[in-house]
mmCIF file of C-alpha atoms in Angstrom:
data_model
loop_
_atom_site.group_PDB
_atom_site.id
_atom_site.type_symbol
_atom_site.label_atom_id
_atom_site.label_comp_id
_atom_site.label_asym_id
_atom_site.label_seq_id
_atom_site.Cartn_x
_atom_site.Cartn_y
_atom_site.Cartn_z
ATOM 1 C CA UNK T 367 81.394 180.281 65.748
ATOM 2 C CA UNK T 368 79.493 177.226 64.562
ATOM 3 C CA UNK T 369 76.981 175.764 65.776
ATOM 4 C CA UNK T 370 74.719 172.553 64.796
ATOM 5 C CA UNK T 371 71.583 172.275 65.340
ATOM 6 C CA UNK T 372 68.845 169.221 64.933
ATOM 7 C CA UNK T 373 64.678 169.002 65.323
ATOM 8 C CA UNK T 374 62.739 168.164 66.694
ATOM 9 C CA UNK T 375 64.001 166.955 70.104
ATOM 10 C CA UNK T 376 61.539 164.518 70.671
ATOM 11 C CA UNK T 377 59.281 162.609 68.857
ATOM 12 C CA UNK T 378 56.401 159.631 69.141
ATOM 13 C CA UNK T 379 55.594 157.705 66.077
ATOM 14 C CA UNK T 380 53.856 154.757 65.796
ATOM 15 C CA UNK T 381 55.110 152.135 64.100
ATOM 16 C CA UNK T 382 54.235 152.426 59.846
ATOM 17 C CA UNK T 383 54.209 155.691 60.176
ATOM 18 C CA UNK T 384 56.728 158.104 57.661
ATOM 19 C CA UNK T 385 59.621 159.816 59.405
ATOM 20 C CA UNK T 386 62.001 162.414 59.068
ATOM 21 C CA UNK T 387 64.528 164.453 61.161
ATOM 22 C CA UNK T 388 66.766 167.551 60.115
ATOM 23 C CA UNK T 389 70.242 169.170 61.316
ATOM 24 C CA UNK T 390 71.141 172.141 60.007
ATOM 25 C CA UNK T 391 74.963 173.777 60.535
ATOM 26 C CA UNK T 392 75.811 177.167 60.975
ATOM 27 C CA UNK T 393 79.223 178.657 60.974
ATOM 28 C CA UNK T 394 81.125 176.659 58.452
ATOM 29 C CA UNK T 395 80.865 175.530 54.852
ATOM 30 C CA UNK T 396 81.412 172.355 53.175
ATOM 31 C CA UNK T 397 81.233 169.983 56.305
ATOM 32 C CA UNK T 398 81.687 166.834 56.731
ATOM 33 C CA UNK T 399 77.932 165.427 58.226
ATOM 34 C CA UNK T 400 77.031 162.512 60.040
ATOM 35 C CA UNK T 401 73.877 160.255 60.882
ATOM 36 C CA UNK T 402 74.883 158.123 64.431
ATOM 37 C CA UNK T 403 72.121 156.081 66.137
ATOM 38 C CA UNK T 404 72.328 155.643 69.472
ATOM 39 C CA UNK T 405 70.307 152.555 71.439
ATOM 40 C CA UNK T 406 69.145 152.475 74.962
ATOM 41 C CA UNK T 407 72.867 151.050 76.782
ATOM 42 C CA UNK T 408 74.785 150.873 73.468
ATOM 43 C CA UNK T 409 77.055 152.706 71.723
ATOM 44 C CA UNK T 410 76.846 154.828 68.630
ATOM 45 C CA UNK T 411 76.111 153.013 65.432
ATOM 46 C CA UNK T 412 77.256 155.513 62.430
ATOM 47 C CA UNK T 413 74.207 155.352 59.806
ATOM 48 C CA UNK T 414 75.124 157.748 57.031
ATOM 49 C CA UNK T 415 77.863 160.284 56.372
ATOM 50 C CA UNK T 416 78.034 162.590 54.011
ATOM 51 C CA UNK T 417 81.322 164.362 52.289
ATOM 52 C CA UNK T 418 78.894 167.105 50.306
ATOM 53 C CA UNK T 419 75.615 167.781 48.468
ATOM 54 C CA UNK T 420 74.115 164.487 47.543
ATOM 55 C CA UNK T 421 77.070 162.630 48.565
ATOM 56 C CA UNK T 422 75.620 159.942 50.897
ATOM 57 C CA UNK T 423 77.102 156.676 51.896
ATOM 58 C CA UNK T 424 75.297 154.022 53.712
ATOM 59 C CA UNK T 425 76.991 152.042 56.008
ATOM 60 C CA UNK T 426 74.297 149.803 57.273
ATOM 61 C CA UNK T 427 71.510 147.998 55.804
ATOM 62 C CA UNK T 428 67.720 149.759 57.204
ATOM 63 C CA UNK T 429 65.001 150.930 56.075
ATOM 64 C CA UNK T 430 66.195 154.254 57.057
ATOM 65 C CA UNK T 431 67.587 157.141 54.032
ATOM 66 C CA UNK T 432 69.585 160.008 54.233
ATOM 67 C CA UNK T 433 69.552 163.224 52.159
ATOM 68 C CA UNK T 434 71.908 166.159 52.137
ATOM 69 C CA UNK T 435 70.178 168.936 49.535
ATOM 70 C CA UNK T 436 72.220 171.878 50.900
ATOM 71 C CA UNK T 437 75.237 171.923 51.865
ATOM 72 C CA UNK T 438 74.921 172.304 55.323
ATOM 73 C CA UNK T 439 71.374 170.536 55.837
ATOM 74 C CA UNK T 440 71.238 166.860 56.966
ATOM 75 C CA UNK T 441 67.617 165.138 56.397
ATOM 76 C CA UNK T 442 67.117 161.192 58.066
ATOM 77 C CA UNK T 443 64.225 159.639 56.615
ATOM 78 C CA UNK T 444 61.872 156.621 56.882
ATOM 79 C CA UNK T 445 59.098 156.236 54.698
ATOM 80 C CA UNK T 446 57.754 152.854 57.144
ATOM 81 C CA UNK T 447 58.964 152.966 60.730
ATOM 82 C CA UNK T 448 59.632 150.001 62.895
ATOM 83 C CA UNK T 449 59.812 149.514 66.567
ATOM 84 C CA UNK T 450 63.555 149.247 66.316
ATOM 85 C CA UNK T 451 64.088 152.406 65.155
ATOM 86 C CA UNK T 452 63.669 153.559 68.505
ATOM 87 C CA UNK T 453 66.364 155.273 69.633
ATOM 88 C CA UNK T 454 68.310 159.106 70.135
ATOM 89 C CA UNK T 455 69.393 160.051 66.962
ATOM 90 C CA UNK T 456 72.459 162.237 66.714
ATOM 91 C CA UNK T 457 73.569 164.499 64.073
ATOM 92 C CA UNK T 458 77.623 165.351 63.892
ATOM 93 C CA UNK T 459 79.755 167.264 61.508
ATOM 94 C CA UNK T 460 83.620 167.571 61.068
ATOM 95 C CA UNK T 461 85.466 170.667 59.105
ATOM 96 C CA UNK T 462 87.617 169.753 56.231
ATOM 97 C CA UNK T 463 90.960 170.759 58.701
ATOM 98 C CA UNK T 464 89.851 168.819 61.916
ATOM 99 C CA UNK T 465 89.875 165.227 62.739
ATOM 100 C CA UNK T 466 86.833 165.750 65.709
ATOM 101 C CA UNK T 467 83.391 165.545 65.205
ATOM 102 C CA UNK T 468 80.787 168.087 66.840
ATOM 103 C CA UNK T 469 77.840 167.123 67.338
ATOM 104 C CA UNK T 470 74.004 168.105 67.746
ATOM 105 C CA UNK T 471 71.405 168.395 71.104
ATOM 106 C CA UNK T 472 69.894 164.949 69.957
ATOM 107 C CA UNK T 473 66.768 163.830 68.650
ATOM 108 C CA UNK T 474 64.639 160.974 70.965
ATOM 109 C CA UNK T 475 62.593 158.917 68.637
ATOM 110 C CA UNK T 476 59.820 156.232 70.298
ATOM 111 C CA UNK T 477 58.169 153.899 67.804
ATOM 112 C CA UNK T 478 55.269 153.032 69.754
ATOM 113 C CA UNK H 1359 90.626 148.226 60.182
ATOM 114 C CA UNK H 1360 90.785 149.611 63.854
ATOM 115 C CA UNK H 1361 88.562 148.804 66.938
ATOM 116 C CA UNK H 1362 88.212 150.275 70.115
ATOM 117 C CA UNK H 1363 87.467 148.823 73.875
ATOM 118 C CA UNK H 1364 86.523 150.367 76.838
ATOM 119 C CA UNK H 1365 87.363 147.614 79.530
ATOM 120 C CA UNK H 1366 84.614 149.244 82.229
ATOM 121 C CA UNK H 1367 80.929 149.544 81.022
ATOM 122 C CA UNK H 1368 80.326 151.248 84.199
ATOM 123 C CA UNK H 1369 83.136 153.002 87.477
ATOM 124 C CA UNK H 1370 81.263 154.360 90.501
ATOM 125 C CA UNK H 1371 83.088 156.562 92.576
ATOM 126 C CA UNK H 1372 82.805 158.995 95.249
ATOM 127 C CA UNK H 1373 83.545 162.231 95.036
ATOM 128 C CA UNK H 1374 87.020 163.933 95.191
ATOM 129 C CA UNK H 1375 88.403 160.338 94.824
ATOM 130 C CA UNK H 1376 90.707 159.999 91.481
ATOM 131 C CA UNK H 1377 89.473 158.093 88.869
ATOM 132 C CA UNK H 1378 90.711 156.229 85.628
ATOM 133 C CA UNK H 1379 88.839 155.337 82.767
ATOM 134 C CA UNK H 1380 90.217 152.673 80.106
ATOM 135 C CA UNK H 1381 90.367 152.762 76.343
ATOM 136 C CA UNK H 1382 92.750 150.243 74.336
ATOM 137 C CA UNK H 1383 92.449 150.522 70.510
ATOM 138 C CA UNK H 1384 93.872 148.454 67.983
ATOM 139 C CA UNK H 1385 95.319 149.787 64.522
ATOM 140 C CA UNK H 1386 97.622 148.622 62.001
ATOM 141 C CA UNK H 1387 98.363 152.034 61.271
ATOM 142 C CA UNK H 1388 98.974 155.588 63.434
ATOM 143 C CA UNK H 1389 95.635 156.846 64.927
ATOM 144 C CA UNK H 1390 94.722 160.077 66.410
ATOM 145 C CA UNK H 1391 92.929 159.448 69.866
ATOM 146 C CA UNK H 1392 89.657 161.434 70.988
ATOM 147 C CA UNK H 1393 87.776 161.515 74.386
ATOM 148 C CA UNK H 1394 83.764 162.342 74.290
ATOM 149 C CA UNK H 1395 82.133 163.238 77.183
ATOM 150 C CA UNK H 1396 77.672 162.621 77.052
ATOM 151 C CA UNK H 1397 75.391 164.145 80.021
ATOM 152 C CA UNK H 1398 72.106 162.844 80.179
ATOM 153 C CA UNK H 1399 69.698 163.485 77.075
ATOM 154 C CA UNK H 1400 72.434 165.526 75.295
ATOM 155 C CA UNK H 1401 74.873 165.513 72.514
ATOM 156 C CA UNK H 1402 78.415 164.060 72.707
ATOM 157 C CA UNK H 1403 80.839 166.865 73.373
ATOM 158 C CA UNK H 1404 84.785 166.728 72.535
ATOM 159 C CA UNK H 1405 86.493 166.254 76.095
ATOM 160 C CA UNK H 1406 90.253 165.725 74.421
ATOM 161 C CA UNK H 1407 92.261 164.898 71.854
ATOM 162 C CA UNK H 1408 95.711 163.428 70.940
ATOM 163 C CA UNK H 1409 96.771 164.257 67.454
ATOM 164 C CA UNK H 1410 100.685 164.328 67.973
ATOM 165 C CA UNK H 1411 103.570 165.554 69.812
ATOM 166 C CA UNK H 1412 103.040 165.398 73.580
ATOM 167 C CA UNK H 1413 101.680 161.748 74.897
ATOM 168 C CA UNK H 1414 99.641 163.594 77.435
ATOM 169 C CA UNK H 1415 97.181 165.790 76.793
ATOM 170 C CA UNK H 1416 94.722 167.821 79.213
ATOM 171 C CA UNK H 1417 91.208 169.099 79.006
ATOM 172 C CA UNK H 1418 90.163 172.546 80.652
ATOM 173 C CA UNK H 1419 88.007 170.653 83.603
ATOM 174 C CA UNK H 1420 90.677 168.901 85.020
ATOM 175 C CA UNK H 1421 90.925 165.386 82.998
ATOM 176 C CA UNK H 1422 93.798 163.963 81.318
ATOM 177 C CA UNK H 1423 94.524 161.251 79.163
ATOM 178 C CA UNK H 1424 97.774 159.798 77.983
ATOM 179 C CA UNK H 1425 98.632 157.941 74.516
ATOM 180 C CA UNK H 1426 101.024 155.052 75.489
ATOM 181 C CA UNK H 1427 101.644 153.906 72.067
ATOM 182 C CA UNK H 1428 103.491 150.576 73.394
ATOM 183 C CA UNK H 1429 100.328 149.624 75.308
ATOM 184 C CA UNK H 1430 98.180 150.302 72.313
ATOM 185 C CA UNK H 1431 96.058 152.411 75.002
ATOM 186 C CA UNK H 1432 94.516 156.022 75.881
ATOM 187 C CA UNK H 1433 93.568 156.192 79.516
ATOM 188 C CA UNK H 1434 91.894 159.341 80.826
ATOM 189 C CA UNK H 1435 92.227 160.414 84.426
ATOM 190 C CA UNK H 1436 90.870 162.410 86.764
ATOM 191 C CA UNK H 1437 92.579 163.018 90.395
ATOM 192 C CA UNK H 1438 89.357 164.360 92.290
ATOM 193 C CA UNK H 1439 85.764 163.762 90.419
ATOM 194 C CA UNK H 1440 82.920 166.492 91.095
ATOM 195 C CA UNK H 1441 79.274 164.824 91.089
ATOM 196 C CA UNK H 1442 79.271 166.961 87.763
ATOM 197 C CA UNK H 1443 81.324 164.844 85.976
ATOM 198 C CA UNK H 1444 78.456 162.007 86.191
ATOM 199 C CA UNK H 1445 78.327 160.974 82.757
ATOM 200 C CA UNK H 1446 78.977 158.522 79.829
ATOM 201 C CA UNK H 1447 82.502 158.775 78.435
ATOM 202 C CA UNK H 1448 83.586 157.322 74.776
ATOM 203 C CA UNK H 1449 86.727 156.789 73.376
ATOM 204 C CA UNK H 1450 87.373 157.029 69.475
ATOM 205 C CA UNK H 1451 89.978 156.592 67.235
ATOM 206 C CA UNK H 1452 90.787 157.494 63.695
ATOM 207 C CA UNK H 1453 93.052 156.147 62.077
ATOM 208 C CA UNK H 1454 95.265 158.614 60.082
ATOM 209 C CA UNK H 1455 95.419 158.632 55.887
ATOM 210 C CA UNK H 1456 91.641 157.194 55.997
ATOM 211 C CA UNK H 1457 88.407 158.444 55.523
ATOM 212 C CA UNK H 1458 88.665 160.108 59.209
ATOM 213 C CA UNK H 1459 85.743 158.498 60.319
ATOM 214 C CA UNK H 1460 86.249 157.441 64.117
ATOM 215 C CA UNK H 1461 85.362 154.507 65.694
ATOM 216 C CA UNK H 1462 83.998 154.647 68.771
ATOM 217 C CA UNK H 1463 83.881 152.630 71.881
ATOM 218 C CA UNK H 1464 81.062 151.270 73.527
ATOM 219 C CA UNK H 1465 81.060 153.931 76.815
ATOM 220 C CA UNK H 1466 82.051 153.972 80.065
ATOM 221 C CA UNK H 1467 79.671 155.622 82.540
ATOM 222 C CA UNK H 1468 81.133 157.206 85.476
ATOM 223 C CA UNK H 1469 78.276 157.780 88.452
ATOM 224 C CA UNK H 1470 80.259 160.183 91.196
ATOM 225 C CA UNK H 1471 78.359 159.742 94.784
ATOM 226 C CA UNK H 1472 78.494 162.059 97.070
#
């Protein structure tokens, strides 16, 4: 069976400070992956996606990157954070045959 | 371009009363429909789906929702909550022929009291 998984769950950063957050699948090959932000009371805001190695699209402006140098390993990175990146970070993947996403325990980023 | 809205940002309820949560999406174009269910300080987790065929469509803990293509909606239901379904709930639609990237709604949280 598959299973997603992301580290670490959470993290404190101050603000400047570099960042970055992996999810790793198991189970399948060639996902789709998927970089969602999720704010205190908000929905999810989709960062990056991915449709294979080194394939990234951005679909909002940050000063937040996204990597994919295997095919199933997911890397978010910051080199400067700001307070507004706080927020629980959520990896997600979808097989090439499904329309539903799965997606990963979380990661709880505070910029302090 | 499609959107999604969940009327209710947040339904209290007591438990083993029924319950209804509301989604309404707008598409040009056919959509498949999706349910999410979030507990607290986890991951989203698929609750159900509509794809085709059959306008309602049941998950294994009791909820159902029902695509109502007319209304442009995708309610789910529950007839008797358990203070274990406390949790956020999103809607999502993709529409079909795209990049099958869902859009999501903004959550509805349903808090079951005992």
């Amino acid at each position: 069976s598959q299973t997603i998984h992301q580290w670490p769950a959470t993290l404190v950063q101050p603000v400047g400070s570099p960042l970055s957050l992996e999810c790793t699948v198991e189970g399948t090959s060639n996902p789709n992956l998927y970089w969602y932000r999720q704010a205190a009371g908000r929905g999810l805001q989709l960062l990056f996606y991915s449709v294979g190695i080194g394939q990234i699209s951005s679909e909002v402006p940050q000063n937040l990157s996204a990597s994919r140098p295997q095919d199933r390993q997911f890397i978010l990175s910051s080199k400067k954070l700001l307070l507004s990146d706080s927020g629980f970070y959520l990896c997600a993947w979808r097989g090439n045959r499904g329309y539903e996403q799965y997606f990963g325990p979380g990661t709880r980023l505070t910029v302090t | 371009a499609q959107s999604v809205t969940q009327l209710d940002s947040q339904v209290p309820v007591f438990e083993e009363a029924p319950v209804e949560l509301r989604c309404n999406y707008s598409s040009s174009v056919s959509v498949y429909l999706f349910w999410y269910v979030q507990y607290p300080n986890q991951g989203l987790q698929l609750l159900l789906k509509y794809l085709s065929g059959s306008t309602l469509v049941e998950s294994i803990n009791g909820f159902e929702a029902e695509f109502n293509k007319s209304q442009t909606s995708f309610h789910l239901r529950k007839p008797s909550v358990h203070i274990s379904d406390t949790a956020e709930y999103f809607c999502a639609v993709i529409r079909s022929g795209g990049s099958y990237i869902p859009t999501f709604g903004r959550g509805t949280s349903l808090i079951v009291h005992p």
